[in-house]
Coordinates of C-alpha atoms in Angstrom, one line a residue:
M1 CA -0.1 0.1 -0.1
P2 CA 1.4 3.3 -0.7
R3 CA 1.8 5.7 2.0
T4 CA -1.0 8.1 2.7
I5 CA -2.6 10.8 5.1
T6 CA -6.0 9.4 5.7
A7 CA -9.1 12.0 7.0
G8 CA -12.4 10.2 8.2
L9 CA -15.3 11.9 7.0
D10 CA -18.7 11.7 8.4
G11 CA -20.6 14.5 6.8
S12 CA -20.1 17.1 9.7
P13 CA -18.4 20.3 9.3
E14 CA -15.7 19.1 12.1
S15 CA -14.5 16.0 9.7
L16 CA -14.4 19.0 6.8
T17 CA -12.0 21.3 9.3
A18 CA -10.0 17.8 9.8
A19 CA -9.7 17.0 6.2
D20 CA -8.3 20.3 5.6
W21 CA -5.7 19.9 8.3
A22 CA -4.7 16.6 6.9
A23 CA -4.4 18.2 3.4
R24 CA -1.9 20.4 4.8
E25 CA -0.1 17.9 6.7
A26 CA 0.0 15.7 3.3
L27 CA 1.7 18.7 1.6
L28 CA 4.2 19.3 4.5
R29 CA 5.1 15.2 4.2
D30 CA 5.0 15.0 0.6
L31 CA 2.6 12.6 0.5
P32 CA -1.1 11.8 -1.1
L33 CA -4.2 12.3 1.1
H34 CA -6.7 9.9 1.4
L35 CA -10.8 10.5 2.2
V36 CA -12.7 7.8 3.9
H37 CA -16.3 7.4 4.9
A38 CA -17.9 4.1 6.2
L39 CA -20.9 3.2 5.1
G40 CA -22.1 1.6 8.5
R41 CA -25.7 2.3 10.6
Q42 CA -23.6 5.3 11.9
L43 CA -23.3 6.8 8.7
Y44 CA -24.2 10.5 9.2
A45 CA -23.5 10.7 13.1
P46 CA -21.2 13.0 13.9
L47 CA -18.2 11.8 15.8
G48 CA -19.5 13.7 18.7
G49 CA -23.3 13.6 17.8
A50 CA -26.2 11.9 17.3
T51 CA -27.5 9.5 14.5
Q52 CA -30.1 10.8 12.1
P53 CA -33.2 9.0 10.6
S54 CA -32.1 5.9 8.7
L55 CA -31.7 5.9 5.0
S56 CA -32.0 3.0 2.3
P57 CA -28.9 1.3 1.4
G58 CA -28.9 3.0 -2.0
E59 CA -29.7 6.4 -0.8
Q60 CA -26.7 5.8 2.0
I61 CA -24.6 5.3 -1.1
R62 CA -25.5 7.7 -3.2
R63 CA -25.1 10.5 -0.5
A64 CA -21.9 9.3 0.9
D65 CA -20.3 9.2 -2.9
R66 CA -21.7 12.9 -3.2
M67 CA -20.6 13.9 0.2
L68 CA -16.8 12.5 -1.1
R69 CA -17.0 14.2 -4.3
E70 CA -17.8 17.5 -2.8
T71 CA -15.2 17.4 -0.1
E72 CA -12.5 16.4 -2.7
A73 CA -13.3 19.2 -4.9
V74 CA -13.1 21.4 -1.9
I75 CA -9.7 20.3 -0.6
A76 CA -8.5 20.2 -4.0
R77 CA -9.5 23.6 -4.8
R78 CA -7.8 25.0 -1.7
H79 CA -4.7 22.9 -2.3
P80 CA -3.8 22.7 -5.8
G81 CA -1.5 19.9 -6.7
L82 CA -2.1 17.6 -3.7
Q83 CA -3.4 13.7 -4.9
I84 CA -6.3 13.0 -3.3
T85 CA -8.1 9.6 -3.5
T86 CA -11.4 8.8 -1.8
D87 CA -13.1 5.4 -0.4
S88 CA -16.4 4.3 0.8
L89 CA -16.2 1.7 3.3
T90 CA -18.7 -0.7 4.3
E91 CA -18.1 -1.5 8.1
E92 CA -18.9 0.3 10.9
P93 CA -17.0 3.3 11.8
V94 CA -14.8 2.2 14.5
T95 CA -14.0 -1.0 12.3
A96 CA -13.3 1.0 8.9
L97 CA -11.1 3.7 10.9
L98 CA -9.1 1.7 12.3
G99 CA -8.5 -0.5 9.1
A100 CA -7.9 2.9 7.2
A101 CA -5.6 3.6 10.0
G102 CA -3.6 0.4 9.7
T103 CA -2.4 1.6 6.0
A104 CA -1.8 5.0 6.9
D105 CA 0.7 7.0 7.7
L106 CA -1.5 8.9 9.6
L107 CA -5.2 9.2 10.3
V108 CA -6.8 12.5 11.0
L109 CA -10.5 12.8 12.3
G110 CA -12.5 15.9 13.6
S111 CA -13.7 17.0 17.1
R112 CA -16.4 19.0 18.0
G113 CA -15.1 22.2 19.6
L114 CA -17.0 23.7 22.8
G115 CA -16.0 27.2 22.2
G116 CA -13.1 29.4 23.8
V117 CA -10.7 27.3 25.8
T118 CA -13.2 24.8 27.1
G119 CA -12.0 21.8 24.8
F120 CA -13.2 19.4 22.3
L121 CA -16.1 17.3 22.5
V122 CA -14.6 13.7 21.6
G123 CA -17.2 11.2 20.4
S124 CA -17.3 7.4 21.2
V125 CA -16.0 6.7 17.7
A126 CA -13.0 9.0 17.8
Q127 CA -12.2 7.8 21.4
A128 CA -12.6 4.0 20.6
V129 CA -10.3 4.7 17.3
V130 CA -7.4 6.5 19.5
A131 CA -7.7 4.0 22.0
D132 CA -7.3 1.1 19.8
S133 CA -5.2 2.1 16.8
R134 CA -2.0 1.1 16.1
R135 CA -0.9 4.0 14.1
P136 CA -0.9 7.6 15.0
V137 CA -4.2 9.3 15.1
V138 CA -4.7 13.3 15.3
L139 CA -7.9 14.9 16.5
V140 CA -8.6 18.3 15.1
R141 CA -11.2 20.3 16.9
G142 CA -13.9 22.0 14.8
G143 CA -13.5 25.6 13.4
L144 CA -9.5 25.3 13.1
R145 CA -8.1 27.8 10.9
S146 CA -4.7 27.1 9.1
E147 CA -3.6 30.6 10.5
D148 CA -4.5 29.1 13.8
E149 CA -1.5 27.1 13.5
R150 CA 0.9 30.2 12.7
Q151 CA 2.7 32.8 15.0
P152 CA 0.9 36.0 14.9
G153 CA 1.9 38.9 12.6
G154 CA 2.4 37.0 9.3
F155 CA 0.8 38.4 6.0
G156 CA -1.4 35.2 5.1
S157 CA -1.2 31.6 6.7
G158 CA 1.6 30.7 4.6
A159 CA 4.1 33.8 5.6
A160 CA 4.2 33.5 9.3
P161 CA 6.4 30.5 10.9
F162 CA 4.6 27.8 12.6
R163 CA 3.7 27.9 16.3
D164 CA 5.9 25.3 18.5
V165 CA 5.1 21.6 18.5
V166 CA 4.7 20.7 22.1
L167 CA 5.5 17.1 23.4
G168 CA 4.3 15.8 26.3
L169 CA 6.7 13.1 27.9
N170 CA 7.2 10.6 31.1
S171 CA 10.6 11.7 32.0
T172 CA 10.9 8.2 33.8
A173 CA 10.2 6.1 30.5
P174 CA 10.7 8.5 27.3
N175 CA 9.6 6.8 24.3
D176 CA 11.5 6.6 21.0
T177 CA 8.3 6.2 18.6
V178 CA 6.8 9.3 20.6
M179 CA 10.0 11.4 20.3
G180 CA 10.7 10.5 16.7
F181 CA 7.2 11.3 15.9
A182 CA 7.4 15.0 17.6
F183 CA 11.0 15.7 16.2
E184 CA 9.9 15.1 12.6
A185 CA 6.9 17.0 13.2
A186 CA 8.8 20.1 14.4
S187 CA 11.3 19.5 11.3
Q188 CA 8.5 19.7 8.6
R189 CA 7.1 22.7 10.5
A190 CA 10.7 24.6 10.9
A191 CA 9.2 24.7 14.3
R192 CA 10.5 24.8 17.8
L193 CA 9.8 21.6 19.7
R194 CA 8.7 22.7 23.4
V195 CA 9.2 19.2 25.6
V196 CA 6.9 18.8 28.8
H197 CA 8.0 16.3 30.9
G198 CA 6.5 15.4 34.0
R199 CA 6.7 12.9 37.0
S200 CA 4.7 12.3 39.9
P201 CA 6.8 12.2 43.4
E202 CA 6.7 9.5 46.1
L203 CA 4.5 10.7 49.3
P204 CA 8.3 11.3 50.9
Y205 CA 8.8 14.7 48.7
Y206 CA 6.0 16.2 50.6
D207 CA 6.2 18.1 53.9
N208 CA 3.8 18.2 56.7
G209 CA 1.9 20.8 55.0
G210 CA 1.6 18.7 51.7
D211 CA 3.7 21.1 49.7
L212 CA 6.9 19.6 47.9
N213 CA 10.0 20.3 49.7
A214 CA 11.8 22.7 47.9
E215 CA 15.2 20.9 47.9
L216 CA 13.8 17.6 47.1
H217 CA 11.8 19.5 44.5
D218 CA 15.4 20.9 42.9
E219 CA 16.8 17.3 43.2
L220 CA 13.9 15.9 41.6
T221 CA 13.7 18.2 38.5
G222 CA 17.2 18.0 38.0
E223 CA 17.1 14.2 37.8
M224 CA 14.1 14.5 35.3
H225 CA 16.5 16.9 33.1
R226 CA 19.5 14.8 33.2
A227 CA 17.3 11.7 32.5
L228 CA 15.6 13.5 29.4
A229 CA 18.9 15.2 28.3
E230 CA 20.2 11.8 27.7
A231 CA 16.9 10.4 26.2
L232 CA 17.0 13.5 23.8
E233 CA 20.7 13.5 23.0
P234 CA 20.1 11.3 19.7
W235 CA 17.4 13.0 18.2
R236 CA 19.0 16.4 18.4
H237 CA 22.0 14.9 16.5
K238 CA 19.4 13.5 14.0
F239 CA 17.6 16.7 14.0
P240 CA 20.0 19.2 14.4
G241 CA 18.0 22.0 12.9
V242 CA 15.3 21.7 15.3
E243 CA 15.4 23.9 18.5
V244 CA 14.1 22.4 21.7
T245 CA 13.3 23.8 24.7
E246 CA 12.4 21.9 28.0
Q247 CA 9.8 22.3 30.8
A248 CA 9.9 20.1 34.0
V249 CA 6.5 19.4 35.6
I250 CA 5.9 18.1 39.0
G251 CA 2.9 16.0 39.3
K252 CA -0.1 16.0 36.8
A253 CA 1.0 17.2 33.3
G254 CA -2.3 17.1 31.6
S255 CA -3.1 20.7 32.6
H256 CA 0.5 22.0 31.8
L257 CA 0.3 20.6 28.5
V258 CA -3.2 22.1 28.0
E259 CA -2.0 25.4 29.0
A260 CA 1.0 24.8 26.3
S261 CA -1.5 23.9 23.6
R262 CA -2.8 27.5 23.4
D263 CA 0.1 28.9 21.6
A264 CA 1.1 25.6 19.9
S265 CA 0.5 24.4 16.4
L266 CA 0.2 20.5 17.2
V267 CA 0.6 18.4 20.4
V268 CA 2.0 15.2 20.5
V269 CA 1.4 12.5 23.4
G270 CA 1.9 8.8 23.6
R271 CA -0.2 5.8 24.1
R272 CA 0.8 2.5 25.6
R273 CA -0.3 -0.2 22.6
R274 CA -2.5 -2.2 24.9
R275 CA -6.3 -2.7 25.7
T276 CA -6.6 -0.3 28.7
P277 CA -8.5 3.0 28.8
I278 CA -6.7 6.1 27.5
G279 CA -4.6 7.5 30.4
P280 CA -5.3 10.7 32.2
V281 CA -2.7 13.0 30.9
T282 CA -3.8 12.0 27.4
H283 CA -7.4 12.2 28.2
A284 CA -7.2 15.5 29.7
V285 CA -5.0 16.7 26.5
L286 CA -7.6 15.3 24.1
H287 CA -10.8 17.1 25.9
H288 CA -9.1 20.2 26.6
A289 CA -6.1 21.3 24.3
T290 CA -7.0 24.1 21.5
A291 CA -4.5 22.9 19.2
P292 CA -4.7 19.5 16.9
V293 CA -3.7 16.4 19.2
A294 CA -1.5 13.4 18.0
V295 CA -1.7 10.3 20.0
V296 CA 1.2 8.0 18.9
P297 CA 0.9 4.4 20.0
H298 CA 3.7 2.8 21.3
A299 CA 5.1 -0.8 22.9

């Protein structure tokens, strides 16, 4: 199978926003864009929304084909020269999207934005795909514009540099698959990579008032920086053009990643490839980040 960036369509405005983001990502990676739609019983249920009345199989197929053609035309008009393919899949949405993800470099899905900085509405389909996919999945909130990925002050979305790529990393077990994805994303965007790494200390690190002892705080953050510096060293050599900054976090990292997302072009988090619920940090980022979120599965 040829390499692609794949976007899942469901007929919602959010999925069109995701397809447009996927088109920009395909151009950055010099890959074709593949648009897919599932012809299961949840045919026109937005990823975070409710089902619509049942349609006959023939009408479902005609509407799905029309939606794919119209979306392809919109994307082609916005991104001249981009190679685009489409496909209607007969399985239910989760099964179809997981299958599509398995043959793609990246699967892109839309999520409904709740307005302001309150976050995403991540539907059951998107959550199930993120939890089970063996390939990276990006969730893009509704209403995201190409200029939102860029630093302010440019003349047009193509003139200003990209905002930071933010990487959330566990400093006790940094993973090469997740770091490689983030470095590559930053390199493709000519963006800075901001690494937010955290650790939850054991009880002895706290004093009787429940605050982290200052001396132990410095000791712990020092250990975190040394461990991360060692893990990042080969990636800095592989991507010498990527500027890297670090932010050490004691305690829960989710809120810090959400805050960092407000001026980021992409947030990258890892997910252990196992049949367990999405972890608390990834869950917080998925539901509250304002930038697109890439969830990278790893062993």
